[in-house]
CSV table of C-alpha atoms and ligand atoms in Angstrom, one decimal:
chain,number,residue,atom,x,y,z
A,61,MET,CA,-14.2,16.0,-1.8
A,62,LYS,CA,-10.7,16.0,-0.4
A,63,LEU,CA,-10.3,14.8,3.2
A,64,LEU,CA,-6.5,14.2,3.4
A,65,LEU,CA,-5.0,16.5,0.8
A,66,GLU,CA,-7.4,19.4,1.2
A,67,ASN,CA,-4.7,21.7,2.7
A,68,ALA,CA,-1.7,20.2,0.9
A,69,HIS,CA,-1.3,23.2,-1.4
A,70,ILE,CA,-1.0,25.7,1.5
A,71,GLU,CA,2.4,27.3,1.9
A,72,GLY,CA,4.2,26.2,5.0
A,73,ILE,CA,1.6,23.5,5.9
A,74,ARG,CA,4.5,21.2,6.7
A,75,TYR,CA,5.2,23.3,9.8
A,76,TYR,CA,3.2,23.6,12.9
A,77,GLU,CA,2.1,27.2,12.7
A,78,ALA,CA,0.4,26.9,9.3
A,79,TYR,CA,-1.0,23.5,10.1
A,80,ARG,CA,-2.6,24.6,13.4
A,81,LYS,CA,-3.9,27.8,11.8
A,82,HIS,CA,-5.8,25.7,9.2
A,83,GLY,CA,-7.6,23.6,11.8
A,84,GLY,CA,-4.8,21.2,12.7
A,85,TYR,CA,-5.0,19.2,16.0
A,86,ARG,CA,-8.7,19.8,16.3
A,87,SER,CA,-9.3,16.0,16.2
A,88,VAL,CA,-7.0,15.6,19.2
A,89,GLU,CA,-8.9,18.2,21.2
A,90,LYS,CA,-12.2,16.4,20.4
A,91,ALA,CA,-10.8,12.9,21.0
A,92,LEU,CA,-9.4,13.8,24.4
A,93,LYS,CA,-12.9,14.6,25.5
A,94,MET,CA,-14.1,11.2,24.4
A,95,THR,CA,-13.3,7.7,25.9
A,96,PRO,CA,-10.9,5.4,24.0
A,97,ASP,CA,-13.8,3.0,23.3
A,98,GLU,CA,-15.9,5.9,21.8
A,99,ILE,CA,-13.1,6.6,19.4
A,100,VAL,CA,-12.8,3.0,18.4
A,101,GLU,CA,-16.6,3.0,17.9
A,102,GLU,CA,-16.3,6.1,15.5
A,103,VAL,CA,-13.6,4.3,13.5
A,104,LYS,CA,-15.8,1.2,13.3
A,105,LYS,CA,-18.8,3.3,12.1
A,106,SER,CA,-16.7,5.0,9.5
A,107,GLY,CA,-16.1,1.7,7.7
A,108,LEU,CA,-12.4,2.7,7.2
A,109,ARG,CA,-10.4,-0.2,5.6
A,110,GLY,CA,-6.6,-0.5,5.9
A,111,ARG,CA,-4.9,1.4,3.1
A,112,GLY,CA,-1.7,-0.7,3.1
A,113,GLY,CA,-3.0,-3.3,0.6
A,114,ALA,CA,-5.2,-5.8,2.4
A,115,GLY,CA,-8.2,-3.5,3.1
A,116,PHE,CA,-8.9,-5.1,6.5
A,117,PRO,CA,-11.5,-3.1,8.5
A,118,THR,CA,-9.5,-0.8,10.9
A,119,GLY,CA,-12.2,-0.6,13.6
A,120,MET,CA,-12.4,-4.3,13.8
A,121,LYS,CA,-8.6,-4.6,14.0
A,122,TRP,CA,-8.6,-2.1,16.8
A,123,SER,CA,-11.3,-4.0,18.7
A,124,PHE,CA,-9.1,-7.2,18.5
A,125,LEU,CA,-6.4,-5.5,20.6
A,126,ALA,CA,-5.9,-7.5,23.8
A,127,LYS,CA,-5.8,-5.6,27.0
A,128,PRO,CA,-4.2,-7.7,29.7
A,129,GLU,CA,-3.8,-5.9,33.0
A,130,GLY,CA,-0.3,-4.2,33.4
A,131,VAL,CA,1.0,-5.1,29.9
A,132,PRO,CA,1.8,-2.0,27.7
A,133,ARG,CA,0.2,-1.8,24.3
A,134,HIS,CA,1.7,-0.3,21.2
A,135,LEU,CA,0.7,1.4,18.0
A,136,VAL,CA,3.1,1.0,15.1
A,137,CYS,CA,2.7,3.0,11.9
A,138,ASN,CA,3.8,1.1,8.9
A,139,ALA,CA,5.7,3.6,6.7
A,140,ASP,CA,7.8,1.0,5.0
A,141,GLU,CA,6.1,1.8,1.7
A,142,SER,CA,8.1,-0.4,-0.7
A,143,GLU,CA,5.5,-1.8,-3.1
A,144,PRO,CA,6.6,-1.0,-6.6
A,145,GLY,CA,4.4,1.8,-8.0
A,146,THR,CA,3.3,3.0,-4.5
A,147,PHE,CA,4.4,6.4,-3.2
A,148,LYS,CA,1.3,8.0,-1.6
A,149,ASP,CA,2.5,7.6,2.0
A,150,ARG,CA,5.8,9.3,1.0
A,151,TYR,CA,3.7,12.3,-0.2
A,152,LEU,CA,1.7,12.4,3.0
A,153,MET,CA,4.7,12.3,5.2
A,154,GLU,CA,6.7,14.7,3.1
A,155,PHE,CA,4.1,17.4,2.7
A,156,LEU,CA,1.6,16.8,5.6
A,157,PRO,CA,3.7,15.3,8.4
A,158,HIS,CA,1.5,16.9,11.1
A,159,LEU,CA,-1.6,15.1,9.6
A,160,LEU,CA,0.1,11.8,10.3
A,161,ILE,CA,1.3,12.9,13.8
A,162,GLU,CA,-2.3,14.1,14.6
A,163,GLY,CA,-3.8,10.8,13.5
A,164,LEU,CA,-1.1,8.9,15.5
A,165,ILE,CA,-1.9,10.9,18.7
A,166,VAL,CA,-5.7,10.2,18.4
A,167,SER,CA,-5.1,6.5,17.6
A,168,SER,CA,-2.6,6.1,20.4
A,169,PHE,CA,-5.1,7.5,22.8
A,170,ALA,CA,-7.8,5.2,21.5
A,171,LEU,CA,-5.6,2.1,21.8
A,172,GLY,CA,-3.7,3.1,25.0
A,173,SER,CA,-0.3,3.3,23.4
A,174,ASN,CA,2.1,5.4,25.4
A,175,ALA,CA,5.0,4.5,23.1
A,176,THR,CA,4.1,4.6,19.4
A,177,TYR,CA,6.5,3.9,16.5
A,178,ILE,CA,6.8,5.0,12.9
A,179,TYR,CA,8.8,2.4,11.0
A,180,ILE,CA,10.0,4.1,7.8
A,181,ARG,CA,11.5,2.7,4.6
A,182,GLY,CA,15.2,3.1,4.6
A,183,GLU,CA,15.3,4.6,1.1
A,184,TYR,CA,13.1,7.5,2.3
A,185,ALA,CA,16.3,8.9,3.7
A,186,TRP,CA,15.1,12.6,3.9
A,187,ILE,CA,11.8,12.0,5.5
A,188,PRO,CA,12.7,11.0,9.1
A,189,ASP,CA,14.0,14.5,9.6
A,190,ILE,CA,10.7,16.0,8.5
A,191,LEU,CA,8.8,13.7,10.8
A,192,GLU,CA,11.1,14.3,13.7
A,193,GLN,CA,10.8,18.1,13.3
A,194,ALA,CA,7.0,17.7,13.3
A,195,ILE,CA,7.1,15.5,16.4
A,196,ALA,CA,9.3,18.1,18.1
A,197,GLU,CA,6.9,20.9,17.2
A,198,ALA,CA,4.0,18.9,18.4
A,199,LYS,CA,5.8,18.2,21.7
A,200,ASN,CA,6.7,21.9,22.1
A,201,ASN,CA,3.0,22.8,21.8
A,202,GLY,CA,1.8,20.2,24.3
A,203,TRP,CA,0.4,17.6,21.9
A,204,LEU,CA,3.0,15.0,22.8
A,205,GLY,CA,5.0,14.0,25.9
A,206,LYS,CA,3.6,13.8,29.5
A,207,ASN,CA,0.0,14.6,30.3
A,208,ILE,CA,-0.9,16.0,26.8
A,209,GLN,CA,-3.3,18.9,26.9
A,210,ASN,CA,-3.8,18.1,30.7
A,211,SER,CA,-5.6,14.9,29.7
A,212,GLY,CA,-3.5,12.6,31.9
A,213,PHE,CA,-2.5,10.7,28.8
A,214,ASP,CA,1.3,10.4,28.1
A,215,CYS,CA,2.4,9.7,24.5
A,216,GLU,CA,5.8,9.6,22.8
A,217,ILE,CA,6.3,8.9,19.0
A,218,TYR,CA,9.6,7.4,17.9
A,219,VAL,CA,10.8,7.2,14.3
A,220,GLN,CA,12.8,4.1,13.3
A,221,ARG,CA,14.5,3.7,9.9
A,222,GLY,CA,14.4,0.4,8.1
A,223,GLY,CA,17.3,-0.9,6.2
A,224,GLY,CA,15.7,-1.1,2.8
A,225,ALA,CA,14.1,-4.5,2.8
A,226,TYR,CA,10.6,-4.9,1.1
A,227,ILE,CA,9.7,-7.7,3.4
A,228,CYS,CA,9.9,-5.4,6.4
A,229,GLY,CA,6.6,-3.9,5.2
A,230,GLU,CA,4.9,-7.2,6.2
A,231,GLU,CA,3.7,-6.4,9.7
A,232,THR,CA,5.4,-9.2,11.6
A,233,ALA,CA,8.7,-8.8,9.8
A,234,LEU,CA,8.4,-5.1,10.6
A,235,ILE,CA,8.0,-6.0,14.3
A,236,GLU,CA,11.0,-8.3,14.3
A,237,SER,CA,13.0,-5.6,12.7
A,238,LEU,CA,11.8,-3.0,15.2
A,239,GLU,CA,13.0,-5.4,17.9
A,240,GLY,CA,16.4,-5.3,16.4
A,241,LYS,CA,16.3,-8.7,14.7
A,242,ARG,CA,16.4,-9.9,11.0
A,243,GLY,CA,13.1,-9.0,9.3
A,244,ASN,CA,11.7,-12.5,9.0
A,245,PRO,CA,7.8,-12.7,9.0
A,246,ARG,CA,6.3,-14.6,11.9
A,247,ILE,CA,3.7,-17.3,11.6
A,248,LYS,CA,0.2,-16.0,12.3
A,249,PRO,CA,-1.7,-16.5,14.5
A,250,PRO,CA,-1.0,-15.1,17.0
A,251,PHE,CA,-1.8,-11.8,15.3
A,252,PRO,CA,0.1,-8.7,16.5
A,253,ALA,CA,-3.2,-7.6,18.2
A,254,ILE,CA,-2.5,-10.4,20.7
A,255,ALA,CA,1.3,-10.8,20.6
A,256,GLY,CA,3.2,-8.1,18.6
A,257,LEU,CA,6.1,-5.8,19.5
A,258,TRP,CA,8.0,-7.5,22.4
A,259,MET,CA,5.1,-9.9,22.4
A,260,ARG,CA,2.9,-7.1,23.7
A,261,PRO,CA,-0.6,-6.4,22.1
A,262,THR,CA,0.2,-4.2,19.0
A,263,VAL,CA,-1.8,-2.6,16.2
A,264,VAL,CA,0.1,-2.1,13.0
A,265,ASN,CA,-1.6,0.4,10.5
A,266,ASN,CA,-0.5,2.0,7.3
A,267,VAL,CA,0.3,5.8,7.2
A,268,GLU,CA,-2.8,6.7,5.1
A,269,THR,CA,-5.0,4.7,7.4
A,270,LEU,CA,-3.8,6.6,10.5
A,271,ALA,CA,-4.1,9.9,8.7
A,272,ALA,CA,-7.7,9.1,7.8
A,273,VAL,CA,-8.5,8.9,11.5
A,274,VAL,CA,-8.3,12.7,11.6
A,275,PRO,CA,-11.2,13.5,9.3
A,276,ILE,CA,-13.2,10.6,10.8
A,277,ILE,CA,-13.0,12.2,14.3
A,278,ASN,CA,-13.5,15.7,12.9
A,279,MET,CA,-16.6,14.8,10.9
A,280,GLY,CA,-17.9,11.8,12.8
A,281,GLY,CA,-17.6,8.2,11.7
A,282,GLU,CA,-21.1,8.0,10.4
A,283,GLU,CA,-20.6,11.0,8.0
A,284,TYR,CA,-17.3,9.6,6.8
A,285,GLY,CA,-19.0,6.2,6.2
A,286,LYS,CA,-21.6,7.9,3.9
A,287,LEU,CA,-18.8,8.9,1.5
A,288,GLY,CA,-17.9,6.3,-1.0
A,289,VAL,CA,-19.5,3.2,-2.5
A,290,GLY,CA,-20.6,0.1,-0.5
A,291,ARG,CA,-17.8,-1.1,1.7
A,292,SER,CA,-15.3,1.3,0.2
A,293,THR,CA,-15.9,4.4,2.4
A,294,GLY,CA,-14.1,7.7,2.6
A,295,THR,CA,-11.6,8.6,-0.1
A,296,LYS,CA,-8.4,7.0,-1.3
A,297,LEU,CA,-5.0,8.2,-2.2
A,298,MET,CA,-3.7,6.8,-5.5
A,299,SER,CA,-0.1,7.1,-6.7
A,300,ALA,CA,-0.3,7.0,-10.5
A,301,CYS,CA,2.8,6.2,-12.6
A,302,GLY,CA,4.0,4.5,-15.8
A,303,ASN,CA,2.8,5.9,-19.2
A,304,LEU,CA,0.7,8.8,-18.1
A,305,ASN,CA,0.7,12.5,-19.0
A,306,LYS,CA,0.3,13.5,-15.4
A,307,PRO,CA,1.7,10.9,-13.0
A,308,GLY,CA,1.4,11.8,-9.3
A,309,VAL,CA,-0.6,11.4,-6.1
A,310,TYR,CA,-4.3,12.0,-6.3
A,311,GLU,CA,-7.1,11.8,-3.7
A,312,ILE,CA,-10.0,10.2,-5.4
A,313,PRO,CA,-13.7,9.5,-4.6
A,314,PHE,CA,-14.5,5.8,-4.7
A,315,ASP,CA,-17.1,6.2,-7.4
A,316,LEU,CA,-14.6,7.5,-10.0
A,317,THR,CA,-14.4,5.3,-13.0
A,318,VAL,CA,-11.0,3.8,-14.1
A,319,GLU,CA,-11.5,5.5,-17.4
A,320,GLU,CA,-12.0,8.9,-15.9
A,321,PHE,CA,-9.0,8.5,-13.6
A,322,ILE,CA,-6.7,7.6,-16.5
A,323,PHE,CA,-8.0,10.0,-19.2
A,324,SER,CA,-9.6,13.0,-17.6
A,325,ASP,CA,-7.5,16.2,-17.2
A,326,GLU,CA,-8.4,16.5,-13.6
A,327,TYR,CA,-6.5,13.3,-12.9
A,328,CYS,CA,-3.9,11.5,-15.1
A,329,GLY,CA,-4.6,13.3,-18.4
A,330,GLY,CA,-4.3,10.3,-20.6
A,331,ILE,CA,-1.4,8.5,-22.3
A,332,PRO,CA,1.6,10.4,-23.7
A,333,ASN,CA,2.1,10.7,-27.5
A,334,GLY,CA,-1.4,9.6,-28.3
A,335,LYS,CA,-0.5,5.9,-27.6
A,336,ARG,CA,-3.2,3.4,-26.7
A,337,LEU,CA,-3.7,1.9,-23.3
A,338,LYS,CA,-2.5,-1.7,-23.2
A,339,ALA,CA,-2.8,-2.7,-19.5
A,340,CYS,CA,-2.8,-1.6,-16.0
A,341,ILE,CA,-1.8,-2.8,-12.5
A,342,PRO,CA,-4.1,-0.7,-10.3
A,343,GLY,CA,-2.9,-1.6,-6.8
A,344,GLY,CA,0.8,-2.0,-6.7
A,345,SER,CA,3.0,-4.6,-8.3
A,346,SER,CA,1.5,-7.5,-6.3
A,347,VAL,CA,-2.0,-7.3,-7.8
A,348,PRO,CA,-3.0,-8.9,-11.1
A,349,ILE,CA,-2.4,-7.0,-14.3
A,350,LEU,CA,-5.5,-6.4,-16.4
A,351,PRO,CA,-5.7,-5.7,-20.2
A,352,THR,CA,-7.7,-2.6,-21.3
A,353,ASN,CA,-11.0,-4.4,-22.1
A,354,LEU,CA,-11.2,-6.0,-18.6
A,355,LEU,CA,-9.9,-2.9,-16.9
A,356,LEU,CA,-12.4,-0.4,-18.1
A,357,LYS,CA,-15.5,-2.6,-17.8
A,358,ASP,CA,-16.2,-5.4,-15.4
A,359,SER,CA,-17.6,-8.9,-16.3
A,360,LYS,CA,-21.1,-7.5,-16.3
A,361,GLY,CA,-20.2,-4.8,-18.8
A,362,GLU,CA,-20.4,-2.0,-16.1
A,363,ALA,CA,-17.8,0.7,-16.0
A,364,ARG,CA,-15.2,-0.3,-13.5
A,365,GLN,CA,-14.8,2.1,-10.6
A,366,MET,CA,-11.8,2.8,-8.4
A,367,ASN,CA,-12.9,0.9,-5.3
A,368,TYR,CA,-12.3,-2.4,-3.5
A,369,GLU,CA,-15.4,-4.1,-4.8
A,370,SER,CA,-15.5,-2.9,-8.4
A,371,LEU,CA,-11.8,-3.6,-9.1
A,372,SER,CA,-12.0,-7.1,-7.8
A,373,GLU,CA,-15.4,-7.9,-9.4
A,374,GLY,CA,-15.1,-11.2,-11.3
A,375,GLY,CA,-12.3,-12.5,-9.1
A,376,PHE,CA,-8.9,-13.1,-10.6
A,377,ALA,CA,-10.5,-14.5,-13.8
A,378,THR,CA,-11.5,-11.0,-14.9
A,379,GLY,CA,-10.7,-8.7,-12.0
A,380,THR,CA,-7.8,-7.5,-9.9
A,381,MET,CA,-7.4,-5.6,-6.6
A,382,LEU,CA,-7.2,-2.0,-5.3
A,383,GLY,CA,-4.3,-3.1,-3.1
A,384,SER,CA,-2.1,-0.3,-1.9
A,385,GLY,CA,-3.3,2.1,-4.7
A,386,GLY,CA,-0.1,2.0,-6.7
A,387,PHE,CA,-1.6,2.6,-10.2
A,388,ILE,CA,0.8,1.5,-12.9
A,389,VAL,CA,-0.2,2.2,-16.6
A,390,LEU,CA,1.4,0.5,-19.6
A,391,ASP,CA,0.9,1.8,-23.1
A,392,GLU,CA,0.9,-0.3,-26.3
A,393,ASP,CA,4.7,-0.3,-26.6
A,394,GLN,CA,5.2,-2.1,-23.3
A,395,CYS,CA,6.2,-5.7,-23.2
A,396,VAL,CA,4.3,-7.8,-20.6
A,397,VAL,CA,7.0,-10.5,-20.6
A,398,ARG,CA,9.8,-8.1,-19.9
A,399,HIS,CA,7.6,-6.3,-17.3
A,400,THR,CA,6.8,-9.7,-15.6
A,401,MET,CA,10.4,-10.7,-15.6
A,402,SER,CA,11.3,-7.4,-13.9
A,403,LEU,CA,8.8,-8.0,-11.2
A,404,ALA,CA,9.9,-11.6,-10.7
A,405,ARG,CA,13.5,-10.4,-10.2
A,406,PHE,CA,12.2,-8.0,-7.6
A,407,TYR,CA,10.3,-10.6,-5.6
A,408,ASN,CA,13.2,-13.1,-5.9
A,409,HIS,CA,15.6,-10.5,-4.5
A,410,GLU,CA,13.2,-9.5,-1.7
A,411,SER,CA,12.2,-13.0,-0.5
A,412,CYS,CA,13.4,-13.6,3.0
A,413,GLY,CA,14.1,-17.2,2.2
A,414,GLN,CA,12.2,-18.8,5.1
A,415,CYS,CA,9.8,-20.9,3.1
A,416,SER,CA,10.8,-23.2,0.2
A,417,PRO,CA,8.0,-22.4,-2.2
A,418,CYS,CA,8.8,-18.7,-2.1
A,419,ARG,CA,12.6,-19.0,-1.8
A,420,GLU,CA,13.0,-21.5,-4.6
A,421,GLY,CA,9.9,-20.6,-6.6
A,422,THR,CA,10.6,-16.9,-7.1
A,423,GLY,CA,14.1,-17.7,-8.3
A,424,TRP,CA,12.9,-20.4,-10.7
A,425,MET,CA,10.2,-18.1,-12.1
A,426,TYR,CA,12.7,-15.3,-12.7
A,427,LYS,CA,15.1,-17.8,-14.5
A,428,ILE,CA,12.4,-19.0,-16.8
A,429,LEU,CA,11.1,-15.5,-17.5
A,430,LYS,CA,14.6,-14.4,-18.3
A,431,ASN,CA,15.0,-17.3,-20.7
A,432,ILE,CA,11.7,-16.4,-22.5
A,433,GLU,CA,12.5,-12.7,-22.6
A,434,TYR,CA,16.0,-13.3,-24.0
A,435,GLY,CA,15.0,-15.8,-26.7
A,436,LYS,CA,15.9,-19.0,-24.9
A,437,GLY,CA,12.3,-20.0,-23.9
A,438,ARG,CA,10.8,-23.4,-24.7
A,439,LYS,CA,7.1,-24.0,-25.5
A,440,GLU,CA,6.6,-26.0,-22.2
A,441,ASP,CA,8.0,-23.1,-20.1
A,442,ILE,CA,4.6,-21.3,-20.1
A,443,ASP,CA,2.9,-24.2,-18.4
A,444,LEU,CA,5.8,-24.8,-16.1
A,445,LEU,CA,5.6,-21.1,-15.0
A,446,TRP,CA,1.9,-21.6,-14.4
A,447,ASP,CA,2.5,-24.7,-12.4
A,448,ILE,CA,5.2,-23.0,-10.2
A,449,GLN,CA,3.2,-19.9,-9.4
A,450,ARG,CA,0.2,-22.2,-8.5
A,451,ARG,CA,2.4,-24.1,-6.0
A,452,ILE,CA,3.6,-20.9,-4.3
A,453,GLU,CA,0.2,-19.3,-3.9
A,454,GLY,CA,-1.3,-20.0,-0.4
A,455,ASN,CA,1.7,-22.2,0.7
A,456,THR,CA,3.9,-19.6,2.4
A,457,ILE,CA,4.2,-17.9,5.7
A,458,CYS,CA,3.5,-14.4,4.5
A,459,PRO,CA,1.8,-12.8,1.5
A,460,LEU,CA,5.0,-12.1,-0.4
A,461,GLY,CA,4.6,-15.6,-1.9
A,462,ASP,CA,1.2,-14.7,-3.2
A,463,ALA,CA,2.5,-11.3,-4.3
A,464,ALA,CA,5.1,-13.0,-6.4
A,465,ALA,CA,2.7,-15.6,-7.9
A,466,TRP,CA,-0.2,-13.3,-8.9
A,467,PRO,CA,1.6,-11.1,-11.4
A,468,VAL,CA,2.9,-14.2,-13.2
A,469,ALA,CA,-0.5,-15.9,-13.2
A,470,ALA,CA,-2.3,-12.8,-14.5
A,471,ALA,CA,0.3,-12.1,-17.2
A,472,ILE,CA,-0.1,-15.7,-18.5
A,473,ARG,CA,-3.9,-15.6,-18.2
A,474,HIS,CA,-4.3,-12.4,-20.2
A,475,PHE,CA,-1.2,-12.2,-22.4
A,476,ARG,CA,-0.3,-15.8,-23.2
A,477,ASP,CA,0.1,-14.8,-26.9
A,478,GLU,CA,2.9,-12.5,-25.9
A,479,PHE,CA,4.8,-15.3,-24.2
A,480,GLU,CA,4.3,-17.5,-27.2
A,481,TRP,CA,5.5,-14.8,-29.5
A,482,HIS,CA,8.8,-14.5,-27.6
A,483,ILE,CA,9.3,-18.3,-27.8
A,484,ASP,CA,8.3,-18.5,-31.5
A,485,HIS,CA,10.4,-15.4,-32.5
A,486,ALA,CA,13.5,-16.1,-30.3
A,487,GLU,CA,15.9,-14.2,-32.4
A,488,GLU,CA,13.8,-11.1,-32.7
A,489,ALA,CA,12.9,-11.3,-29.0
A,490,GLN,CA,16.6,-11.1,-28.2
A,491,THR,CA,17.3,-8.0,-30.3
A,492,ARG,CA,14.1,-6.0,-30.3
A,493,ASN,CA,14.1,-3.2,-27.9
A,494,PHE,CA,10.8,-3.3,-26.1
A,495,GLY,CA,9.8,-0.7,-23.6
A,496,LEU,CA,9.7,-1.0,-19.9
A,497,ALA,CA,7.6,1.7,-18.2
A,498,HIS,CA,9.2,3.5,-15.3
A,499,TYR,CA,7.5,3.2,-11.9
B,517,L3W,C1,-6.4,-10.0,14.4
B,517,L3W,C2,-7.5,-11.7,13.1
B,517,L3W,N1,-5.9,-9.4,13.3
B,517,L3W,C3,-6.3,-10.3,10.0
B,517,L3W,C4,-5.0,-8.3,10.6
B,517,L3W,C5,-3.6,-8.6,10.3
B,517,L3W,C6,-3.2,-7.5,9.4
B,517,L3W,C7,-4.5,-7.2,8.6
B,517,L3W,C8,-4.6,-7.7,7.2
B,517,L3W,O1,-0.9,-8.1,3.7
B,517,L3W,C9,-1.5,-7.2,1.6
B,517,L3W,C10,-0.9,-8.3,0.9
B,517,L3W,C11,0.0,-7.6,-0.2
B,517,L3W,N2,-7.2,-11.2,14.3
B,517,L3W,C12,-7.0,-11.1,12.0
B,517,L3W,C13,-6.2,-9.9,12.1
B,517,L3W,N3,-5.8,-9.5,10.9
B,517,L3W,N4,-7.0,-11.3,10.6
B,517,L3W,O2,-5.5,-7.7,9.4
B,517,L3W,O3,-4.1,-9.0,7.2
B,517,L3W,P1,-3.9,-9.8,5.9
B,517,L3W,O4,-3.2,-11.1,6.3
B,517,L3W,O5,-5.1,-9.8,5.1
B,517,L3W,O6,-2.8,-8.9,5.0
B,517,L3W,P2,-1.4,-8.3,5.3
B,517,L3W,O7,-0.5,-9.3,5.9
B,517,L3W,O8,-1.4,-7.0,6.0
B,517,L3W,C14,-0.9,-7.0,3.0
B,517,L3W,C15,-0.8,-6.4,-0.4
B,517,L3W,O9,-1.2,-6.0,0.9
B,517,L3W,N5,-0.1,-5.3,-1.1
B,517,L3W,C16,0.8,-4.3,-0.6
B,517,L3W,C17,2.0,-4.5,0.0
B,517,L3W,C18,2.9,-3.3,0.2
B,517,L3W,C19,2.5,-2.2,0.8
B,517,L3W,C20,3.2,-0.9,0.7
B,517,L3W,O10,4.3,-0.7,0.1
B,517,L3W,N6,2.6,0.1,1.3
B,517,L3W,O11,1.4,-2.2,1.5
B,517,L3W,C21,-0.5,-5.0,-2.3
B,517,L3W,O12,-1.5,-5.4,-2.8
B,517,L3W,O13,0.1,-8.3,-1.3
B,517,L3W,O14,-1.9,-9.0,0.3
B,517,L3W,O15,-2.8,-6.4,10.1
B,517,L3W,O16,-2.8,-8.7,11.4
B,517,L3W,N7,-8.2,-12.8,13.0
B,518,SF4,FE1,9.9,-15.1,3.5
B,518,SF4,FE2,8.7,-15.5,1.1
B,518,SF4,FE3,8.1,-17.1,3.2
B,518,SF4,FE4,7.3,-14.5,3.2
B,518,SF4,S1,6.7,-16.1,1.7
B,518,SF4,S2,8.2,-15.7,4.9
B,518,SF4,S3,9.1,-13.6,2.1
B,518,SF4,S4,10.1,-16.9,2.2
């Protein structure tokens, strides 16, 4: 059952006329007849969890929003999708911009935000124009601006481009950047719900989360909550990439098994050239990599499913996370050391430098991984790497530190022999051309 991409194939759906003709903006009509608290209640009932990576319950986040008398509140849409392997929000904004705008209007009404912002990744250079056109169309048709649909509610949506820094996807860095400052994460608490944009109460939600508010209002929170498995309700967009026959963006039910997702023709269509599956990072580069045996079955021997609980079953000893849904597949030719080095370089480059464990640790890990990859590794480097990542995790201002530590920890945990091989075969490691999947 598709809730978000159901109409994605319809010609012209990017534009208002076709979008409206196929049921667009119905949720706004319905929402404007409800009270803001009733809408929050529907979102709570739906069990929707944040689709940016952390999976925090959306209704709960909304109910944390402070409402001091006379202080404006803001909704901010986090469209700074920069997690390597993740491109599902780009797809939504590019092909279904009105779905996001519709979700933003309903959510703005529920939260009392008269000025709502979309903060979009700088590299998505062509998308702000698409969003701005959709906003203009919505405004021309009375869905935005003053007194929308004669409801007495005023709402404007502004699009702000980021400068291309991964850290600006962290909600408080994003807020700093929106305020015109350097994108350094703030210490939490206070959470944005209490003191966010210009220190006003602010909700920051991911693009997919806000788009999901549309089907929730249309079908009712309870019905939405019935879809899925356990605390994974509704559907999820996955961006699949790496060594796959059919990479792309898929809307999946939460009871789909990992094996079906990778191998069935309806989804990724298996691995090219008959190669074997070696490993997978199912939730964007920050979540732990899993080898095939742990990926396809959990620690109880059950088929792993594509949902929050099943993917994390067993903790990090045997499990991983659904994260942002950036599903990266590696075939048997891929080198885990090279891959981990590539990610370490990324996190080192993107660290904002505020905290020592992250600033120093990410650079140190990259240096050691580069040595191992290029045949200059020492036996003791593997334990040193383990020690460094352990000292970063949990000791930093924002989750980028954990995001840099987890891939290194998981690579050593599950592929230690590959690190040892690079150290024992230094000469061959320098010259042999291992693969690096593209994502
Ligand atoms: C009020 C409280 N609000 C928590 C709110 C908080 C935030 C949300 C989740 O990191 C993860 C990270 C990456 N009162 C609250 C409260 N909140 N307690 O709930 O918070 P948190 O800290 O669990 O996570 P986060 O800071 O949002 C995000 C992971 O996502 N990730 C993906 C990153 C990249 C993208 C992308 O490119 N799209 O998302 C991948 O796994 O590692 O763990 O709003 O304010 N008491
Ligand atoms: Fe900056 Fe890294 Fe600290 Fe996050 S963990 S605040 S990115 S130095």
